[in-house]
XYZ file of C-alpha atoms in Angstrom:
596
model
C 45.674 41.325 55.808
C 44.720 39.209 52.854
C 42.072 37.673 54.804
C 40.817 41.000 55.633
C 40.875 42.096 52.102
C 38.857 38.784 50.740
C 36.299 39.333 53.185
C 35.965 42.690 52.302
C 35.178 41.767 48.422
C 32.902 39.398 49.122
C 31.108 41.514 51.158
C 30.846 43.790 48.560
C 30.194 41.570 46.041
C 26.945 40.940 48.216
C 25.968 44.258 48.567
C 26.597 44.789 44.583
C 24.464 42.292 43.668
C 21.669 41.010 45.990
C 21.010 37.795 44.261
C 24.513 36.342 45.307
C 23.079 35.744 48.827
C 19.690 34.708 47.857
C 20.429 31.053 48.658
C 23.477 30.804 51.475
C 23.658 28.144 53.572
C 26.611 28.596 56.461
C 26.924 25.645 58.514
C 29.575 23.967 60.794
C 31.263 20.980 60.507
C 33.710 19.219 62.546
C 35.447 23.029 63.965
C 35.173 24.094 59.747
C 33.053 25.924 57.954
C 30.751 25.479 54.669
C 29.900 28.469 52.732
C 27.707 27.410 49.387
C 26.114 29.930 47.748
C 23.811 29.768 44.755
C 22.391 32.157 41.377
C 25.254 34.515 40.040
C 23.348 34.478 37.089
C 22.665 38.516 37.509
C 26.242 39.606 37.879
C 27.350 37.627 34.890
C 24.353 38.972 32.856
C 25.562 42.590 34.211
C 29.268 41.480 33.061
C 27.193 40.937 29.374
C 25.872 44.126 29.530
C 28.969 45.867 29.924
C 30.917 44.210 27.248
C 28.100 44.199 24.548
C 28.336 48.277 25.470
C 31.742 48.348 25.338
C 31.497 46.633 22.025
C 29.280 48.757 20.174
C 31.327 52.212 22.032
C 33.859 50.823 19.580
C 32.308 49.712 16.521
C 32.369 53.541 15.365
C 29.642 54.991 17.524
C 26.630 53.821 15.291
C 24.643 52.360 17.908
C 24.504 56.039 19.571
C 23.101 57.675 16.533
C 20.282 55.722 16.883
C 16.902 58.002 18.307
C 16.168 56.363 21.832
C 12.303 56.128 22.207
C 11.305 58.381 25.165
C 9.992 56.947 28.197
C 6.930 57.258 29.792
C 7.326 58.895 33.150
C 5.485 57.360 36.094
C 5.214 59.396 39.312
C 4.493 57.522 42.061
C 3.132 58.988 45.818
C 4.138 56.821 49.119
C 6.002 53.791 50.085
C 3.317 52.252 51.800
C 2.532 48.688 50.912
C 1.143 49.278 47.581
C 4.227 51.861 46.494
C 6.639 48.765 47.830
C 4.492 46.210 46.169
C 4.338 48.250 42.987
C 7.929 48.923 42.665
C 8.979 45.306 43.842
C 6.847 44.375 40.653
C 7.492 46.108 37.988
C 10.039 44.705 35.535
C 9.032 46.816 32.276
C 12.586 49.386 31.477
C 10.367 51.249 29.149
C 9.020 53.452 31.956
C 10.973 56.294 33.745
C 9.404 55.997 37.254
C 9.865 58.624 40.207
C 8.910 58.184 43.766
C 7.896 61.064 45.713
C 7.069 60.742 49.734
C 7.968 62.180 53.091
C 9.352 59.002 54.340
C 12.552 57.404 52.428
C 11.643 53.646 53.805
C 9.355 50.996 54.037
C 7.484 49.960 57.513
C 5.992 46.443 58.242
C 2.857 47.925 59.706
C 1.458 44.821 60.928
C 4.614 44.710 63.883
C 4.121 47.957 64.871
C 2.225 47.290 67.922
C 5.795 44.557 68.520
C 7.772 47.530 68.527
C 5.764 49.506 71.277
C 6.427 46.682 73.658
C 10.134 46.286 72.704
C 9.553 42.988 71.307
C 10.777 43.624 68.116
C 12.967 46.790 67.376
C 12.128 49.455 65.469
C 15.103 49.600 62.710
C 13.678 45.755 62.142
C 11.005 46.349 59.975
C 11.875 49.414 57.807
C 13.357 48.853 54.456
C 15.017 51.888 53.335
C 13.117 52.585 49.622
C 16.632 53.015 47.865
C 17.800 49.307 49.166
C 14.591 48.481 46.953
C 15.116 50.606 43.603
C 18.866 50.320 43.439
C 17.998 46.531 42.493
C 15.954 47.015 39.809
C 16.198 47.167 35.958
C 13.959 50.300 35.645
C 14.931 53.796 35.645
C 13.905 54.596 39.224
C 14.409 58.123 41.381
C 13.697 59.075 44.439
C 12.657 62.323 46.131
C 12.027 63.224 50.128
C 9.037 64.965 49.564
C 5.391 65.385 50.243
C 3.171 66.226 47.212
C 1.230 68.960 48.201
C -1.424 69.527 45.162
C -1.996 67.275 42.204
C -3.047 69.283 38.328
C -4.272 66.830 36.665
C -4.922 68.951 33.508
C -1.903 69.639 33.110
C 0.009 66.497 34.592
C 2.193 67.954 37.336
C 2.559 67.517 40.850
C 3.518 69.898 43.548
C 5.848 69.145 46.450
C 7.199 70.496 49.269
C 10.672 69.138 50.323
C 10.485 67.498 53.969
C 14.100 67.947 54.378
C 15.242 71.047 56.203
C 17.663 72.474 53.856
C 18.708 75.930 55.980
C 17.292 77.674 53.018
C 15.366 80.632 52.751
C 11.614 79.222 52.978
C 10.003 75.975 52.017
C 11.591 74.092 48.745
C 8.581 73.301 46.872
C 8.803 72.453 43.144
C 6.758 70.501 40.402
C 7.157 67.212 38.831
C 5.443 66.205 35.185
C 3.739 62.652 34.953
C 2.571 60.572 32.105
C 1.003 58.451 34.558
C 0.104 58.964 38.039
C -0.111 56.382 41.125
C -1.586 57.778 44.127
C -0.954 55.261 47.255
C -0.443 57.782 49.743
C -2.226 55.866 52.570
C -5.096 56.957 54.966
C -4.499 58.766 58.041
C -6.232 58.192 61.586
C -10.086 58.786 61.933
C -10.500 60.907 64.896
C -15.008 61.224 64.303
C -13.887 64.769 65.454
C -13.666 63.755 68.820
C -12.760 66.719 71.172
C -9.603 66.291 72.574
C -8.002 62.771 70.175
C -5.180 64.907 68.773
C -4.667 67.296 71.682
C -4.525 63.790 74.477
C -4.194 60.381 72.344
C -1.345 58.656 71.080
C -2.011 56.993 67.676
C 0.102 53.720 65.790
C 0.508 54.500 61.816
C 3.844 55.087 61.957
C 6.948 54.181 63.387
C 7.231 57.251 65.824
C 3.974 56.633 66.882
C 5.510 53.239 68.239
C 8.678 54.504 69.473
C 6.543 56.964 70.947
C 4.177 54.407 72.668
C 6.829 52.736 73.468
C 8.537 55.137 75.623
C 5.837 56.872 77.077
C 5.073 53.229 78.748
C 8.513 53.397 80.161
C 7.825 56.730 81.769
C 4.953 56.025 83.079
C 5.913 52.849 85.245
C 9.247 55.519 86.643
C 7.130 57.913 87.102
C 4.447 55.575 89.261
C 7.833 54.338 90.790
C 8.357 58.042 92.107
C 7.933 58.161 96.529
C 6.126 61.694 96.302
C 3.222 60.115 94.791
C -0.372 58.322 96.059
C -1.779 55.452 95.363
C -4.062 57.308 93.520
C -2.237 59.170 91.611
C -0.214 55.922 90.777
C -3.571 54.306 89.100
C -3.911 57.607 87.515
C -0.787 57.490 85.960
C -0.990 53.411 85.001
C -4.403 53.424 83.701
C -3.978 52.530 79.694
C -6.534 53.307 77.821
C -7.217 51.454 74.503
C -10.441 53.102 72.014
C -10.827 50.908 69.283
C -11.695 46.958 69.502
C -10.316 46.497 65.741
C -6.852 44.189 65.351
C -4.781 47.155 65.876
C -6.509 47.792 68.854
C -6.730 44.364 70.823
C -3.022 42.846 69.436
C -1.513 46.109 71.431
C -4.018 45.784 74.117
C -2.200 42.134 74.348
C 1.153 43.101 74.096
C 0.688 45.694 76.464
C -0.813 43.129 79.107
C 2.576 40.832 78.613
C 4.892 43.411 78.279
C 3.447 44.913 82.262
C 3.364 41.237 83.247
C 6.453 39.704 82.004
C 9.277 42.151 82.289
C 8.097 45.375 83.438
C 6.764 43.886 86.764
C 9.400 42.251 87.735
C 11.559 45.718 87.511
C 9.173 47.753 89.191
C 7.564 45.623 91.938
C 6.084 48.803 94.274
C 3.741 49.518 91.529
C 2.894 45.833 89.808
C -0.890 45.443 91.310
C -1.586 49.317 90.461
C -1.224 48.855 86.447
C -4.484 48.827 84.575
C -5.353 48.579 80.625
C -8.935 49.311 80.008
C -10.347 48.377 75.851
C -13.334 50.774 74.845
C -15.227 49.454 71.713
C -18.372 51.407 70.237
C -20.030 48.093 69.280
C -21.350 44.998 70.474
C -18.238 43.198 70.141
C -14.583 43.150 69.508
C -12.979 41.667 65.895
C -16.234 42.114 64.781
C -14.332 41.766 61.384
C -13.483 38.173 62.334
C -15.488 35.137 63.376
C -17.779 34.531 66.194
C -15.273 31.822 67.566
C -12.459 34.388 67.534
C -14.334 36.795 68.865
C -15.764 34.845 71.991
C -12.516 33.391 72.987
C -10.889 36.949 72.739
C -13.267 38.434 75.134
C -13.084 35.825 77.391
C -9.458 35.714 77.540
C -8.832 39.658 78.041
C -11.863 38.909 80.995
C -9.928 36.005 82.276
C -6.557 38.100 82.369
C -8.005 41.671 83.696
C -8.176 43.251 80.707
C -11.363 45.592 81.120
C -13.582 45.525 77.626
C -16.157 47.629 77.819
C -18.880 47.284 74.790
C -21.097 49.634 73.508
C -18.880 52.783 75.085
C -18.696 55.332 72.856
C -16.094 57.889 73.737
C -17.042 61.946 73.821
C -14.600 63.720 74.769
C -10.726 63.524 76.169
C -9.059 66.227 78.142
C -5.823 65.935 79.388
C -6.935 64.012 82.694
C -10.168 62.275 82.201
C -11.443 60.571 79.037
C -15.492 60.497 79.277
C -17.422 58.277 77.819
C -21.313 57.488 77.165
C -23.109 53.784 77.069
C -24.937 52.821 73.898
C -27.643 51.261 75.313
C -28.927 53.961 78.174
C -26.575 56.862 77.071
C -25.161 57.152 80.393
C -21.866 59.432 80.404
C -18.717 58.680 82.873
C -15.416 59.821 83.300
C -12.664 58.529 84.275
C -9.265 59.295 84.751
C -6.187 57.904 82.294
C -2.220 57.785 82.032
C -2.372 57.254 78.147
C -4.729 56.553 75.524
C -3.876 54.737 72.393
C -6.854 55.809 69.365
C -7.175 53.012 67.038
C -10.623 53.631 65.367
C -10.021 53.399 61.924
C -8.480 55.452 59.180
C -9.654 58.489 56.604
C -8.408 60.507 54.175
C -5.671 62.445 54.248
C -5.773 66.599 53.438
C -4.196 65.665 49.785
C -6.657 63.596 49.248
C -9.530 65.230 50.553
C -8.437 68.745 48.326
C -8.083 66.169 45.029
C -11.680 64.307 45.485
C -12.962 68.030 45.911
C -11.582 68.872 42.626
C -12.706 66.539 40.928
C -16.563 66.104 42.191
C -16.063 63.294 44.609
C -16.101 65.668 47.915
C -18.269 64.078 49.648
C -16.426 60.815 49.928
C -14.275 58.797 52.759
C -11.618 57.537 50.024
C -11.093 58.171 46.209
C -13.657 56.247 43.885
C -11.780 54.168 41.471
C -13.014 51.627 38.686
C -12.145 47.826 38.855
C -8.711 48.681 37.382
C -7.561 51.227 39.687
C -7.935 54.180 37.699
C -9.420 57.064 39.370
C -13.225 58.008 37.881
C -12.950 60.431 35.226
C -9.036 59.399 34.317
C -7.297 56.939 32.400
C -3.680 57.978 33.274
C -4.330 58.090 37.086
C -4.463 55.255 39.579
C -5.271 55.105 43.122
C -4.260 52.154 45.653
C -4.555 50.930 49.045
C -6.237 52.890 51.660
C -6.392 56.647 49.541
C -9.196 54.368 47.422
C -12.197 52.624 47.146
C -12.957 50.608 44.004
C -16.811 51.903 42.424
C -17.736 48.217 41.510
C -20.172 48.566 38.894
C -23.580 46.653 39.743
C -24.599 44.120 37.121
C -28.060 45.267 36.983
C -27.383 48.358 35.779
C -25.792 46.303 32.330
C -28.093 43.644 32.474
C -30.325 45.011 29.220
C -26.442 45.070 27.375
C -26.087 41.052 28.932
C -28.525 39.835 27.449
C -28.120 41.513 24.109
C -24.833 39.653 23.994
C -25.330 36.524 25.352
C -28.553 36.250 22.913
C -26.164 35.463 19.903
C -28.959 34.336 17.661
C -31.126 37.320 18.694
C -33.944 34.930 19.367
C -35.368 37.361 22.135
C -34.762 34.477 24.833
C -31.544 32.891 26.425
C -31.028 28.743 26.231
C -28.644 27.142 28.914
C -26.294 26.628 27.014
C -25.881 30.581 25.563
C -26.373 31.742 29.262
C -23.545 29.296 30.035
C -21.235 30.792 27.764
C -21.732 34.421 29.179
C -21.769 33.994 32.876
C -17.629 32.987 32.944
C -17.416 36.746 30.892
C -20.046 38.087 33.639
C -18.405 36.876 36.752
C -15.229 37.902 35.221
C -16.734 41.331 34.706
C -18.756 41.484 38.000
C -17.469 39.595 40.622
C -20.209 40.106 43.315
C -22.119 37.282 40.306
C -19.585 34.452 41.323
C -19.816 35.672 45.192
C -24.204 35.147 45.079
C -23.788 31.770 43.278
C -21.359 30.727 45.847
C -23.011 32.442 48.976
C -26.759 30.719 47.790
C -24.856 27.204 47.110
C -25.964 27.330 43.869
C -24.050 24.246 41.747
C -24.151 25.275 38.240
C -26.978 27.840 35.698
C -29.291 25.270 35.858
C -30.020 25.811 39.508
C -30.193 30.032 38.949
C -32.437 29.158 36.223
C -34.475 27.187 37.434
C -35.276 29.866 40.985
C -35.544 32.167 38.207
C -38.563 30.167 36.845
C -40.165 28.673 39.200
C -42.366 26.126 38.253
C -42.308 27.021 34.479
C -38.377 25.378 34.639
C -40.229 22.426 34.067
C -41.661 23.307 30.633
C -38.474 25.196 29.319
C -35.397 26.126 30.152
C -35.124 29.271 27.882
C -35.266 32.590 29.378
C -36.493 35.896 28.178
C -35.810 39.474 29.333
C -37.643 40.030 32.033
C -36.697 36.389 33.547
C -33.088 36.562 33.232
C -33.888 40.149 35.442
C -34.933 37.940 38.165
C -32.214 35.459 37.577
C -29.859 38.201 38.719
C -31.861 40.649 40.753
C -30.195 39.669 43.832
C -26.132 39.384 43.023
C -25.539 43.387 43.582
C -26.495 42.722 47.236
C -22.994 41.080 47.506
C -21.005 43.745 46.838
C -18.576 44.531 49.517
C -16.044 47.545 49.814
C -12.649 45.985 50.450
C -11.075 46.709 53.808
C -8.191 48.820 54.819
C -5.550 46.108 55.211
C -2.041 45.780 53.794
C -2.816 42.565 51.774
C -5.515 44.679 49.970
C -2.723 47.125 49.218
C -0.051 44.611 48.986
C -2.065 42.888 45.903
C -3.117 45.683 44.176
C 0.149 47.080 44.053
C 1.597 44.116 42.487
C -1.664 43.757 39.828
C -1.069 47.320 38.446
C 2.544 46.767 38.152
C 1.667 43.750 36.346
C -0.471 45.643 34.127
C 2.143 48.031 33.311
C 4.334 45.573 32.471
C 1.896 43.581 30.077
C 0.694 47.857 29.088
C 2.108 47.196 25.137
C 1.479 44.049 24.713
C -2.501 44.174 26.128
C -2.727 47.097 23.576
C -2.502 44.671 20.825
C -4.032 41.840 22.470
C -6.523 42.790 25.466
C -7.149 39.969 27.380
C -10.058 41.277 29.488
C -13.788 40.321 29.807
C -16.140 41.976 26.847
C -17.311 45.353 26.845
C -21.135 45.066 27.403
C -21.734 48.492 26.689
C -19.513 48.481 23.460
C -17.180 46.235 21.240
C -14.125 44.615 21.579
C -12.359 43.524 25.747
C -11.204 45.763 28.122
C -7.048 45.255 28.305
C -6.747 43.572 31.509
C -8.354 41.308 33.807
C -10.088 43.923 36.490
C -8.881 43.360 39.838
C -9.326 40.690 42.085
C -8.993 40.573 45.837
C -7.763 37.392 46.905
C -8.574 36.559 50.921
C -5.175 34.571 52.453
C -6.636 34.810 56.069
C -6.226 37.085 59.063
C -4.096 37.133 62.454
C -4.906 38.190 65.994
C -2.520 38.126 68.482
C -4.168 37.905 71.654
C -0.703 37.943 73.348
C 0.662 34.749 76.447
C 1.628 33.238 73.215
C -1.736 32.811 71.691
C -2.802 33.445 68.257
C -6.160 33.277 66.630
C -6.053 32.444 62.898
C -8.895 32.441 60.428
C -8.121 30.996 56.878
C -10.432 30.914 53.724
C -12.778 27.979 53.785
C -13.950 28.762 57.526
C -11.048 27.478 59.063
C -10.338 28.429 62.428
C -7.426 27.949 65.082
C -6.628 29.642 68.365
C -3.525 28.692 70.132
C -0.192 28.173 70.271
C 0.154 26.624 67.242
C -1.366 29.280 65.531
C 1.079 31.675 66.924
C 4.576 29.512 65.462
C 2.080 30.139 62.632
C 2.044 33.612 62.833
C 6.076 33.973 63.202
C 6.502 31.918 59.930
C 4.218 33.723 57.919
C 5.306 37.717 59.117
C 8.738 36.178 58.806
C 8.089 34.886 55.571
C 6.474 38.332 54.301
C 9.138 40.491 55.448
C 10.486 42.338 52.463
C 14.211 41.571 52.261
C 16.401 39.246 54.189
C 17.986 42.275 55.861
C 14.649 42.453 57.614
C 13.813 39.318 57.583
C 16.913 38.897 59.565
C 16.777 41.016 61.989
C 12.468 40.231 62.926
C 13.532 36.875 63.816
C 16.740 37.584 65.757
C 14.660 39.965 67.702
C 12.311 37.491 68.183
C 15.243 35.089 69.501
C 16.454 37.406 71.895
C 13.110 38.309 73.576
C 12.772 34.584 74.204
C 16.166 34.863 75.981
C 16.985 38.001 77.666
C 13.113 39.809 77.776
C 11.594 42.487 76.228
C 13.762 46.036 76.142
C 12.965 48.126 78.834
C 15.065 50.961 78.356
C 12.683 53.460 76.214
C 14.960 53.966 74.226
């Protein structure tokens, strides 16, 4: 009994405070066991808290007649990876923040297409959003609701509850903001495609893999059923992938080793019928990703019957034939499918769509925002991850301001040395500069200035006006939107809670590039994307890898690769946990067939 009542404190005492497991190492030794544990720092800081409080309770009340500055409220929409990221982040008590979304967790999106295939299971990579809050120092709420319209003129939000109550209608009410984060996500792009939504499965969510998942299952019984033809049977096993992107070919590969590991094994009458066909609009597949990765990928689905078919746009689905129609001759075929999985990209979601039309940016795919996240137009509302775009302002259209600045002696021309000083502030400013220096090889000014010149370099090294035009005519060329990824999301959630954090302190001192068109810095650094590489699983235990500086691997090693670094990312060690021990027992036992 006393055993059973220490282990119960100590597991609470873990649950209380988080940081008590952070570093546990449980090992055996000779038929005993060595528990160590590490960093109670936070639960005897908490202890301080409560006896400093209990302190000044006592020391006649004064410290309660003291006027508590009110907080700023923050509202923020989702739990996507820049909502996570952004609350992970933010350490600043001064703020009040409230998260409002229809889904009360967390999802590591980039497993997803592990959990259609029953490599990994579903509960692994969700985070409920409260585990998250609850162990932070910040005022933090949550509320199981979709926001339905957003007034920014008056600085509310409207939401409809998701939960079903067994009340009399919908439960909608309003929420005030001081500041706003909008990181809602994107939703599936269907190109208005007769037929996607009616027909196709997608993979945003976690249903949508559960679904997959189970569907799969079904359709292998149902092949498995006597009453049937052969025909029917390739009906019925025909998978049918639209979209050559990541999402696309990783559960193309999955799918392939999933049929051809376990599920062939279980249902042998029907293990030469199974077929997965990968449509792709374009010339290639990954076209996102290097030549080399692309190549190999092609060759291996080709190698391993996966049928890519390039340039095959797709028309139309009903719900027994999806047609399709060749780029190059526009021929149009159908052919009969099982299931189709629609992975063609993302757009805007209805929220969205009804805010950009409110305020003038209608006829956009995501909401404009400037290099600090703020929506156009506002400076107390932020958009992140795939609801946004960031409006990267060209150089060029500055470059009379530039000059004006860097021209410090107001000499009408520019030495070295003065256009030195500026381009750090201008590449700070506008990144696409640093991107065309590094893109043309160019080693330091001396080499822009002197294309800039030509042959008068050799006279003098000062530019005027019209030269230091031509200097920089060509940067704005390398301006790029940023893709639809969850690193993009994951890093801009972290910079703006960064910059909330820092949000006094930058008032005083801004620590952000010039104004060109003004006086004084901006507050904070804009944002910067920062490139760690990209995964493709192209399943039989292969992985390719590309990394910044044009490094490439495909292979196995790539794939132990892989594990560590989606192991590493996972957001607690709940998860963390739990990815891996999946993992484990797939190497052991197989893939889970049951569809459940």
């Amino acid at each position: 009994m006393r055993s059973f009542n220490f282990f119960g404190r100590l597991s609470r005492a873990f649950n209380d405070y988080p940081s008590l497991s952070r570093i546990v190492v449980v090992s055996t030794i000779s038929g005993g066991s060595l528990l160590a544990y590490a960093e109670a720092n936070r639960y005897h800081g908490s202890q301080g808290h409560i006896a400093h409080a209990d302190a000044t309770a006592s020391d006649g009340g004064h410290a309660l007649s003291e006027v508590v500055p009110k907080k700023k409220k923050v509202v923020l929409l989702g739990t996507g990876w820049a909502g996570m990221s952004f609350l992970k982040s933010l350490k600043d008590p001064t703020y009040e923040v409230e998260v409002v979304s229809p889904r009360n967790f967390f999802v590591f999106t980039p497993l997803l297409p592990s959990v259609t295939c029953g490599k990994v299971e579903a509960r692994s990579i969700a985070e409920p959003i409260r585990n998250i809050i609850r162990k932070k120092n910040v005022d933090i709420s949550f509320s199981e609701a979709e926001c339905i319209k957003i007034d920014p003129q008056n600085k509310k939000i409207y939401c409809r509850a998701t939960i079903d109550s067994h009340s009399k209608g919908e439960e909608e009410f309003a929420v005030d903001y001081d500041y706003l984060i909008i990181a809602v996500g994107a939703q599936v792009n269907t190109f208005n495609t007769p037929g996607v939504v009616e027909n196709c499965h997608f993979l945003k969510e976690i249903d949508d893999a559960q679904k997959i998942r189970k569907n799969v299952i079904e359709s292998f019984e149902k092949a498995s059923l006597p009453s049937l033809s052969d025909e029917e049977r390739k009906k019925i096993l025909h998978f049918v992938i639209v979209g050559g992107g990541p999402t696309g070919v990783e559960f193309a590969a999955e799918l392939h080793d999933f049929v051809n590991e376990d599920l062939v094994r279980l249902y042998p009458k029907v293990k030469d019928l199974a077929k997965i066909t990968l449509l792709e609009a374009t010339d290639h597949i990954l076209n996102m990703f290097d030549e080399r990765i692309t190549n190999f990928a092609e060759s291996k689905f080709g190698r391993e019957g996966i049928d890519v078919k390039l340039g095959s746009m797709v028309t139309g689905i009903n719900e027994n034939e999806i047609s399709t129609k060749a780029r190059g001759n526009g021929k149009t075929t159908s052919e009969p499918y099982g299931m189709v999985l629609w992975s063609t990209g993302v757009g805007p979601r209805p929220l969205i769509k009804e805010f950009m039309k409110q305020i003038g940016q209608g006829n956009r795919r995501a909401l404009a925002t400037d290099e600090w996240l703020r929506v156009e137009g506002f400076d107390n509302i932020y958009a992140l991850g795939d609801s946004a775009t960031i409006n990267q302002r060209k150089a060029m259209e500055d470059i009379a301001e530039i000059f004006k600045k860097a021209d410090k002696d107001n000499s009408g021309t520019l030495t070295v040395k003065e256009f030195q000083e500026t381009l750090d502030d201008i590449c700070e400013r506008y990144p696409q500069v640093e991107l065309y220096l590094k893109n043309k090889q160019k080693r330091n000014i001396v080499d822009l200035v002197k294309e800039a010149k030509g042959d008068a370099a050799k006279e003098s090294m000062e530019l005027n006006i019209e030269e230091f035009k031509a200097a920089l005519s060509e940067v704005d060329s390398q301006m790029k939107n940023l893709p639809a990824t969850a690193q993009v999301a994951n890093q801009q959630g972290a910079y703006l809670a960064k910059c909330f954090n820092r949000m006094e302190e930058c008032e005083k001192n801004p620590e952000g590039p010039p104004r060109f068109r003004g006086t004084g810095r901006h507050r904070f650094r804009p944002f910067r994307y920062k490139h760690l590489g990209q995964f493709a699983p192209l399943g039989g235990e292969q992985t390719a890898a590309q990394l910044p500086g044009d490094w490439v691997s495909i292979g196995h090693s790539s794939q132990w690769l892989w594990y560590s670094v989606y192991a590493s990312k996972q957001v607690s060690w709940r998860t963390r946990a739990l990815v891996v021990s999946d993992w484990v027992r797939r190497f052991i036992f197989g893939r889970d067939t049951s569809g459940i």
